[in-house]
């Protein structure tokens, strides 16, 4: 059996776009491990978010990462980041049934209520949160 660090495991999940492996992996992490993984998520997210020249069209650019990889970063950011770090991401795509709906039954970040209030005060809650999947039991 080969032992991999949490950094190696996460990197492998991202590189291979293993959506079905991400949630079980994140569920095993304690607070210390989530904090340890935060800079790795930021570094890899920056790399995969970078716009690079398209291989097929020399004057066209596209994001290095795939849509699947973007979703994986959204989920990891929601689970591992502090409010301050999460607010710096473009991870608002997590707020739908497929994203947050699969996470909230087993994990709710301590900052979610504060984040929801800030979004409401900024007028963004209507377009950000899908209230069909968010119920009061999560807040």
mmCIF file of N, CA, C and O in Angstrom, residues 37-102:
data_model
loop_
_atom_site.group_PDB
_atom_site.id
_atom_site.type_symbol
_atom_site.label_atom_id
_atom_site.label_comp_id
_atom_site.label_asym_id
_atom_site.label_seq_id
_atom_site.Cartn_x
_atom_site.Cartn_y
_atom_site.Cartn_z
ATOM 1 N N UNK A 37 -4.320 22.132 4.049
ATOM 2 C CA UNK A 37 -4.638 22.009 2.624
ATOM 3 C C UNK A 37 -4.963 23.357 1.969
ATOM 4 O O UNK A 37 -4.834 23.504 0.757
ATOM 5 N N UNK A 38 -5.343 24.345 2.757
ATOM 6 C CA UNK A 38 -5.739 25.654 2.222
ATOM 7 C C UNK A 38 -4.714 26.263 1.267
ATOM 8 O O UNK A 38 -5.077 26.646 0.144
ATOM 9 N N UNK A 39 -3.428 26.374 1.609
ATOM 10 C CA UNK A 39 -2.490 26.968 0.651
ATOM 11 C C UNK A 39 -2.317 26.126 -0.621
ATOM 12 O O UNK A 39 -2.055 26.666 -1.689
ATOM 13 N N UNK A 40 -2.486 24.829 -0.496
ATOM 14 C CA UNK A 40 -2.383 23.949 -1.665
ATOM 15 C C UNK A 40 -3.548 24.208 -2.611
ATOM 16 O O UNK A 40 -3.364 24.313 -3.834
ATOM 17 N N UNK A 41 -4.738 24.339 -2.049
ATOM 18 C CA UNK A 41 -5.923 24.637 -2.863
ATOM 19 C C UNK A 41 -5.720 25.964 -3.585
ATOM 20 O O UNK A 41 -5.977 26.082 -4.784
ATOM 21 N N UNK A 42 -5.253 26.968 -2.867
ATOM 22 C CA UNK A 42 -5.034 28.291 -3.463
ATOM 23 C C UNK A 42 -4.020 28.223 -4.602
ATOM 24 O O UNK A 42 -4.235 28.801 -5.672
ATOM 25 N N UNK A 43 -2.913 27.527 -4.370
ATOM 26 C CA UNK A 43 -1.857 27.430 -5.374
ATOM 27 C C UNK A 43 -2.348 26.696 -6.628
ATOM 28 O O UNK A 43 -2.149 27.173 -7.754
ATOM 29 N N UNK A 44 -2.992 25.556 -6.434
ATOM 30 C CA UNK A 44 -3.477 24.789 -7.579
ATOM 31 C C UNK A 44 -4.606 25.519 -8.303
ATOM 32 O O UNK A 44 -4.683 25.495 -9.535
ATOM 33 N N UNK A 45 -5.471 26.168 -7.537
ATOM 34 C CA UNK A 45 -6.566 26.930 -8.143
ATOM 35 C C UNK A 45 -6.006 28.049 -9.024
ATOM 36 O O UNK A 45 -6.493 28.285 -10.134
ATOM 37 N N UNK A 46 -4.986 28.722 -8.535
ATOM 38 C CA UNK A 46 -4.356 29.783 -9.325
ATOM 39 C C UNK A 46 -3.790 29.219 -10.624
ATOM 40 O O UNK A 46 -3.960 29.806 -11.696
ATOM 41 N N UNK A 47 -3.122 28.087 -10.532
ATOM 42 C CA UNK A 47 -2.534 27.456 -11.709
ATOM 43 C C UNK A 47 -3.618 27.058 -12.719
ATOM 44 O O UNK A 47 -3.520 27.358 -13.905
ATOM 45 N N UNK A 48 -4.659 26.388 -12.255
ATOM 46 C CA UNK A 48 -5.708 25.912 -13.160
ATOM 47 C C UNK A 48 -6.622 27.032 -13.652
ATOM 48 O O UNK A 48 -7.302 26.886 -14.653
ATOM 49 N N UNK A 49 -6.623 28.169 -12.971
ATOM 50 C CA UNK A 49 -7.429 29.325 -13.391
ATOM 51 C C UNK A 49 -6.714 30.193 -14.415
ATOM 52 O O UNK A 49 -7.328 31.065 -15.026
ATOM 53 N N UNK A 50 -5.436 29.969 -14.553
ATOM 54 C CA UNK A 50 -4.644 30.776 -15.478
ATOM 55 C C UNK A 50 -5.125 30.587 -16.920
ATOM 56 O O UNK A 50 -5.440 29.481 -17.349
ATOM 57 N N UNK A 51 -5.170 31.700 -17.637
ATOM 58 C CA UNK A 51 -5.550 31.642 -19.046
ATOM 59 C C UNK A 51 -4.300 31.406 -19.877
ATOM 60 O O UNK A 51 -3.303 32.106 -19.728
ATOM 61 N N UNK A 52 -4.371 30.404 -20.727
ATOM 62 C CA UNK A 52 -3.248 30.021 -21.575
ATOM 63 C C UNK A 52 -3.704 30.001 -23.029
ATOM 64 O O UNK A 52 -4.893 29.864 -23.316
ATOM 65 N N UNK A 53 -2.741 30.116 -23.923
ATOM 66 C CA UNK A 53 -3.042 30.093 -25.349
ATOM 67 C C UNK A 53 -3.657 28.765 -25.741
ATOM 68 O O UNK A 53 -3.174 27.710 -25.350
ATOM 69 N N UNK A 54 -4.718 28.845 -26.515
ATOM 70 C CA UNK A 54 -5.354 27.644 -27.033
ATOM 71 C C UNK A 54 -4.406 26.918 -27.971
ATOM 72 O O UNK A 54 -3.714 27.550 -28.765
ATOM 73 N N UNK A 55 -4.396 25.634 -27.892
ATOM 74 C CA UNK A 55 -3.513 24.870 -28.775
ATOM 75 C C UNK A 55 -4.034 24.861 -30.212
ATOM 76 O O UNK A 55 -3.267 24.687 -31.147
ATOM 77 N N UNK A 56 -5.326 25.069 -30.388
ATOM 78 C CA UNK A 56 -5.917 25.009 -31.724
ATOM 79 C C UNK A 56 -6.020 26.370 -32.402
ATOM 80 O O UNK A 56 -6.035 26.452 -33.613
ATOM 81 N N UNK A 57 -6.108 27.420 -31.621
ATOM 82 C CA UNK A 57 -6.233 28.771 -32.190
ATOM 83 C C UNK A 57 -5.184 29.666 -31.534
ATOM 84 O O UNK A 57 -5.281 29.976 -30.357
ATOM 85 N N UNK A 58 -4.227 30.089 -32.289
ATOM 86 C CA UNK A 58 -3.093 30.831 -31.724
ATOM 87 C C UNK A 58 -3.476 32.180 -31.119
ATOM 88 O O UNK A 58 -2.762 32.703 -30.282
ATOM 89 N N UNK A 59 -4.591 32.757 -31.528
ATOM 90 C CA UNK A 59 -4.980 34.058 -30.991
ATOM 91 C C UNK A 59 -6.040 33.937 -29.891
ATOM 92 O O UNK A 59 -6.562 34.930 -29.421
ATOM 93 N N UNK A 60 -6.343 32.722 -29.493
ATOM 94 C CA UNK A 60 -7.379 32.482 -28.502
ATOM 95 C C UNK A 60 -6.775 31.963 -27.195
ATOM 96 O O UNK A 60 -5.794 31.229 -27.205
ATOM 97 N N UNK A 61 -7.394 32.359 -26.095
ATOM 98 C CA UNK A 61 -6.951 31.910 -24.782
ATOM 99 C C UNK A 61 -8.103 31.228 -24.067
ATOM 100 O O UNK A 61 -9.267 31.586 -24.257
ATOM 101 N N UNK A 62 -7.778 30.276 -23.247
ATOM 102 C CA UNK A 62 -8.792 29.625 -22.419
ATOM 103 C C UNK A 62 -8.166 29.259 -21.081
ATOM 104 O O UNK A 62 -6.946 29.241 -20.932
ATOM 105 N N UNK A 63 -9.020 28.971 -20.132
ATOM 106 C CA UNK A 63 -8.556 28.618 -18.809
ATOM 107 C C UNK A 63 -7.888 27.247 -18.866
ATOM 108 O O UNK A 63 -8.360 26.343 -19.543
ATOM 109 N N UNK A 64 -6.797 27.096 -18.149
ATOM 110 C CA UNK A 64 -6.053 25.830 -18.121
ATOM 111 C C UNK A 64 -6.925 24.695 -17.568
ATOM 112 O O UNK A 64 -6.900 23.584 -18.068
ATOM 113 N N UNK A 65 -7.667 24.974 -16.529
ATOM 114 C CA UNK A 65 -8.484 23.947 -15.892
ATOM 115 C C UNK A 65 -9.788 23.696 -16.622
ATOM 116 O O UNK A 65 -10.314 24.554 -17.323
ATOM 117 N N UNK A 66 -10.322 22.517 -16.402
ATOM 118 C CA UNK A 66 -11.603 22.138 -16.997
ATOM 119 C C UNK A 66 -12.753 22.571 -16.088
ATOM 120 O O UNK A 66 -12.530 22.966 -14.931
ATOM 121 N N UNK A 67 -13.965 22.451 -16.580
ATOM 122 C CA UNK A 67 -15.136 22.764 -15.754
ATOM 123 C C UNK A 67 -15.212 21.836 -14.544
ATOM 124 O O UNK A 67 -15.592 22.259 -13.456
ATOM 125 N N UNK A 68 -14.848 20.592 -14.729
ATOM 126 C CA UNK A 68 -14.846 19.640 -13.615
ATOM 127 C C UNK A 68 -13.845 20.094 -12.552
ATOM 128 O O UNK A 68 -14.157 20.107 -11.356
ATOM 129 N N UNK A 69 -12.666 20.462 -12.969
ATOM 130 C CA UNK A 69 -11.665 20.929 -12.018
ATOM 131 C C UNK A 69 -12.132 22.183 -11.298
ATOM 132 O O UNK A 69 -11.911 22.332 -10.087
ATOM 133 N N UNK A 70 -12.811 23.086 -11.966
ATOM 134 C CA UNK A 70 -13.356 24.288 -11.324
ATOM 135 C C UNK A 70 -14.330 23.892 -10.216
ATOM 136 O O UNK A 70 -14.298 24.428 -9.117
ATOM 137 N N UNK A 71 -15.232 22.944 -10.533
ATOM 138 C CA UNK A 71 -16.202 22.494 -9.517
ATOM 139 C C UNK A 71 -15.491 21.875 -8.315
ATOM 140 O O UNK A 71 -15.888 22.092 -7.170
ATOM 141 N N UNK A 72 -14.445 21.111 -8.571
ATOM 142 C CA UNK A 72 -13.698 20.490 -7.477
ATOM 143 C C UNK A 72 -13.076 21.551 -6.573
ATOM 144 O O UNK A 72 -13.091 21.424 -5.340
ATOM 145 N N UNK A 73 -12.545 22.607 -7.171
ATOM 146 C CA UNK A 73 -11.972 23.692 -6.377
ATOM 147 C C UNK A 73 -13.050 24.417 -5.579
ATOM 148 O O UNK A 73 -12.814 24.816 -4.438
ATOM 149 N N UNK A 74 -14.230 24.598 -6.149
ATOM 150 C CA UNK A 74 -15.319 25.256 -5.432
ATOM 151 C C UNK A 74 -15.667 24.469 -4.167
ATOM 152 O O UNK A 74 -15.806 25.048 -3.080
ATOM 153 N N UNK A 75 -15.808 23.169 -4.311
ATOM 154 C CA UNK A 75 -16.160 22.324 -3.171
ATOM 155 C C UNK A 75 -15.053 22.356 -2.118
ATOM 156 O O UNK A 75 -15.321 22.555 -0.931
ATOM 157 N N UNK A 76 -13.818 22.173 -2.546
ATOM 158 C CA UNK A 76 -12.695 22.172 -1.598
ATOM 159 C C UNK A 76 -12.580 23.514 -0.882
ATOM 160 O O UNK A 76 -12.309 23.555 0.324
ATOM 161 N N UNK A 77 -12.796 24.598 -1.597
ATOM 162 C CA UNK A 77 -12.733 25.933 -0.992
ATOM 163 C C UNK A 77 -13.812 26.102 0.059
ATOM 164 O O UNK A 77 -13.569 26.629 1.146
ATOM 165 N N UNK A 78 -15.015 25.661 -0.241
ATOM 166 C CA UNK A 78 -16.129 25.773 0.688
ATOM 167 C C UNK A 78 -15.854 25.002 1.977
ATOM 168 O O UNK A 78 -16.129 25.479 3.076
ATOM 169 N N UNK A 79 -15.273 23.820 1.845
ATOM 170 C CA UNK A 79 -15.037 22.960 2.999
ATOM 171 C C UNK A 79 -13.803 23.371 3.800
ATOM 172 O O UNK A 79 -13.804 23.282 5.022
ATOM 173 N N UNK A 80 -12.761 23.859 3.136
ATOM 174 C CA UNK A 80 -11.483 24.093 3.817
ATOM 175 C C UNK A 80 -11.184 25.551 4.163
ATOM 176 O O UNK A 80 -10.412 25.810 5.082
ATOM 177 N N UNK A 81 -11.756 26.485 3.461
ATOM 178 C CA UNK A 81 -11.375 27.886 3.632
ATOM 179 C C UNK A 81 -12.096 28.557 4.792
ATOM 180 O O UNK A 81 -13.204 28.190 5.150
ATOM 181 N N UNK A 82 -11.456 29.592 5.298
ATOM 182 C CA UNK A 82 -12.094 30.501 6.246
ATOM 183 C C UNK A 82 -13.005 31.427 5.433
ATOM 184 O O UNK A 82 -12.930 31.459 4.201
ATOM 185 N N UNK A 83 -13.825 32.195 6.102
ATOM 186 C CA UNK A 83 -14.691 33.151 5.401
ATOM 187 C C UNK A 83 -13.859 34.116 4.576
ATOM 188 O O UNK A 83 -14.156 34.369 3.404
ATOM 189 N N UNK A 84 -12.807 34.641 5.167
ATOM 190 C CA UNK A 84 -11.947 35.608 4.477
ATOM 191 C C UNK A 84 -11.386 35.005 3.181
ATOM 192 O O UNK A 84 -11.406 35.648 2.129
ATOM 193 N N UNK A 85 -10.889 33.785 3.255
ATOM 194 C CA UNK A 85 -10.341 33.131 2.070
ATOM 195 C C UNK A 85 -11.433 32.812 1.043
ATOM 196 O O UNK A 85 -11.241 32.988 -0.157
ATOM 197 N N UNK A 86 -12.580 32.334 1.532
ATOM 198 C CA UNK A 86 -13.663 31.975 0.614
ATOM 199 C C UNK A 86 -14.171 33.192 -0.154
ATOM 200 O O UNK A 86 -14.474 33.102 -1.334
ATOM 201 N N UNK A 87 -14.247 34.333 0.534
ATOM 202 C CA UNK A 87 -14.728 35.552 -0.115
ATOM 203 C C UNK A 87 -13.803 36.006 -1.245
ATOM 204 O O UNK A 87 -14.234 36.736 -2.131
ATOM 205 N N UNK A 88 -12.575 35.576 -1.231
ATOM 206 C CA UNK A 88 -11.612 35.947 -2.274
ATOM 207 C C UNK A 88 -11.681 35.032 -3.498
ATOM 208 O O UNK A 88 -10.980 35.255 -4.468
ATOM 209 N N UNK A 89 -12.489 33.994 -3.428
ATOM 210 C CA UNK A 89 -12.575 33.041 -4.535
ATOM 211 C C UNK A 89 -13.733 33.399 -5.461
ATOM 212 O O UNK A 89 -14.554 34.260 -5.162
ATOM 213 N N UNK A 90 -13.776 32.694 -6.554
ATOM 214 C CA UNK A 90 -14.922 32.780 -7.474
ATOM 215 C C UNK A 90 -15.781 31.537 -7.295
ATOM 216 O O UNK A 90 -16.379 31.046 -8.237
ATOM 217 N N UNK A 91 -15.831 31.022 -6.080
ATOM 218 C CA UNK A 91 -16.489 29.749 -5.806
ATOM 219 C C UNK A 91 -17.990 29.871 -5.590
ATOM 220 O O UNK A 91 -18.613 28.956 -5.077
ATOM 221 N N UNK A 92 -18.602 30.978 -5.982
ATOM 222 C CA UNK A 92 -20.047 31.138 -5.787
ATOM 223 C C UNK A 92 -20.819 30.058 -6.540
ATOM 224 O O UNK A 92 -21.976 29.806 -6.254
ATOM 225 N N UNK A 93 -20.186 29.381 -7.493
ATOM 226 C CA UNK A 93 -20.852 28.302 -8.218
ATOM 227 C C UNK A 93 -21.223 27.123 -7.345
ATOM 228 O O UNK A 93 -21.988 26.255 -7.754
ATOM 229 N N UNK A 94 -20.722 27.104 -6.129
ATOM 230 C CA UNK A 94 -21.026 26.018 -5.193
ATOM 231 C C UNK A 94 -22.477 26.080 -4.709
ATOM 232 O O UNK A 94 -23.044 25.093 -4.289
ATOM 233 N N UNK A 95 -23.092 27.241 -4.788
ATOM 234 C CA UNK A 95 -24.414 27.439 -4.212
ATOM 235 C C UNK A 95 -25.529 26.999 -5.160
ATOM 236 O O UNK A 95 -26.297 27.801 -5.676
ATOM 237 N N UNK A 96 -25.590 25.695 -5.362
ATOM 238 C CA UNK A 96 -26.673 25.070 -6.114
ATOM 239 C C UNK A 96 -26.903 23.689 -5.513
ATOM 240 O O UNK A 96 -26.159 23.249 -4.654
ATOM 241 N N UNK A 97 -27.933 23.011 -5.967
ATOM 242 C CA UNK A 97 -28.267 21.706 -5.389
ATOM 243 C C UNK A 97 -27.138 20.698 -5.504
ATOM 244 O O UNK A 97 -26.879 19.940 -4.592
ATOM 245 N N UNK A 98 -26.486 20.677 -6.658
ATOM 246 C CA UNK A 98 -25.437 19.689 -6.882
ATOM 247 C C UNK A 98 -24.201 19.986 -6.043
ATOM 248 O O UNK A 98 -23.462 19.082 -5.685
ATOM 249 N N UNK A 99 -23.973 21.244 -5.739
ATOM 250 C CA UNK A 99 -22.790 21.620 -4.970
ATOM 251 C C UNK A 99 -23.039 21.571 -3.482
ATOM 252 O O UNK A 99 -22.719 20.604 -2.794
ATOM 253 N N UNK A 100 -23.639 22.612 -3.000
ATOM 254 C CA UNK A 100 -23.841 22.752 -1.558
ATOM 255 C C UNK A 100 -24.831 21.722 -1.013
ATOM 256 O O UNK A 100 -24.722 21.296 0.126
ATOM 257 N N UNK A 101 -25.739 21.292 -1.865
ATOM 258 C CA UNK A 101 -26.728 20.300 -1.436
ATOM 259 C C UNK A 101 -26.109 18.979 -1.026
ATOM 260 O O UNK A 101 -26.655 18.254 -0.200
ATOM 261 N N UNK A 102 -24.960 18.645 -1.583
ATOM 262 C CA UNK A 102 -24.275 17.407 -1.216
ATOM 263 C C UNK A 102 -23.347 17.591 -0.017
ATOM 264 O O UNK A 102 -22.932 16.611 0.590
#
